[in-house]
C-alpha positions as MATLAB code, in Angstrom:
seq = 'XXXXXXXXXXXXXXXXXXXXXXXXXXXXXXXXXXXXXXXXXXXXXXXXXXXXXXXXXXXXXXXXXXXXXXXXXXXXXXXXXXXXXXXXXX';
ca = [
      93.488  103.298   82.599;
      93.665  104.587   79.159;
      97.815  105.307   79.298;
     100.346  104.008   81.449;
     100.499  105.697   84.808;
     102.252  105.470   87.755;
     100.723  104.434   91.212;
     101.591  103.674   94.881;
      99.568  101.713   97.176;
      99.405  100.840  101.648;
      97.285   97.789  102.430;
      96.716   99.199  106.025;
      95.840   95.770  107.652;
      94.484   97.494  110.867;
      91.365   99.188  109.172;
      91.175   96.745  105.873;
      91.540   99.281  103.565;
      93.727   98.843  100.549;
      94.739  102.816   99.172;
      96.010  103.352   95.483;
      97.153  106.862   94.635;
      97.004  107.538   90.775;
      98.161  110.528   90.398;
      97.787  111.467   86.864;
      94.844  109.196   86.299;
      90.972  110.761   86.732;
      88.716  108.614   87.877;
      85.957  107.604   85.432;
      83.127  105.405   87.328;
      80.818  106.066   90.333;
      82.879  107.417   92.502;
      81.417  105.415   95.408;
      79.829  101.705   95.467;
      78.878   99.636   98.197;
      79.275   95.394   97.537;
      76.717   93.769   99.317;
      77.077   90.305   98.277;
      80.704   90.312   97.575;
      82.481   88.029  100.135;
      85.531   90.278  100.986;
      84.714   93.404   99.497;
      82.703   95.765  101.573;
      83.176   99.193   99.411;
      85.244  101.685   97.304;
      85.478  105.619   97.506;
      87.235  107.491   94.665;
      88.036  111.172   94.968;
      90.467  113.728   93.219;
      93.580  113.874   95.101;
      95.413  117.745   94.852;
      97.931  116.409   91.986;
      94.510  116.067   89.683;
      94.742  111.945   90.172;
      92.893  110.281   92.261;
      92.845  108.910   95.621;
      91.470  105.373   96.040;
      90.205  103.682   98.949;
      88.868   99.809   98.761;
      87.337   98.776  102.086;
      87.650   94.808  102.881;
      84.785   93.088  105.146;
      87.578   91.404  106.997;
      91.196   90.842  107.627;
      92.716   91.136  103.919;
      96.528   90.588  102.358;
      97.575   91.799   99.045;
      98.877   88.659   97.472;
      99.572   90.025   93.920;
     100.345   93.242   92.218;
     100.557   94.243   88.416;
     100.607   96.792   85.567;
     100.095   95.898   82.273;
     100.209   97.786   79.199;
      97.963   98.162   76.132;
      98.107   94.864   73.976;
      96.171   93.734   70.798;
      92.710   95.023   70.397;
      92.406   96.184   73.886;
      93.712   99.540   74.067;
      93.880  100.182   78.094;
      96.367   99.812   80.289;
      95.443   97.987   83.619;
      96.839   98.088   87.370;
      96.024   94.930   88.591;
      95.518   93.811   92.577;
      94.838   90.532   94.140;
      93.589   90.657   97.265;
      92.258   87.236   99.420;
      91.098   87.137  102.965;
      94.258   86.556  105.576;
];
């Protein structure tokens, strides 16, 4: 993200979706992409939420546990800020 932001996220284990709210952060890329050959990920949707953020949804081929969470801020020459998650198959 290009400035810190806050976020909240619900790994909902029964569908394998991982959701991310940004809520002061528009989203930028495709706002849809299918991963065919990716092992554990099976697809993303990005929409505008009613705050003018965005509402994230990561879809997981399989059972999936979030393992790892982080936010990091702008360092050195890279000037984004990043919300990091780590997700592996349960």
């Amino acid at each position: 993200v290009s400035a810190a932001t806050p976020f909240s996220y619900n790994m909902d284990v029964r569908k394998n979706v991982l959701v991310i709210q940004l809520p002061n952060a528009r989203w930028g890329a495709e706002a849809k992409r299918v991963f065919d050959a990716h092992p554990l990920l099976m697809a993303y949707l990005a929409k505008p939420n009613s705050s003018g953020g965005t509402f994230l949804a990561i879809k997981m081929k399989r059972s999936a546990a979030l393992v790892f969470k982080a936010k990091y801020g702008a360092s050195g020459s890279n000037a984004n800020h990043r919300i990091v998650f780590d997700v592996t198959p349960a």
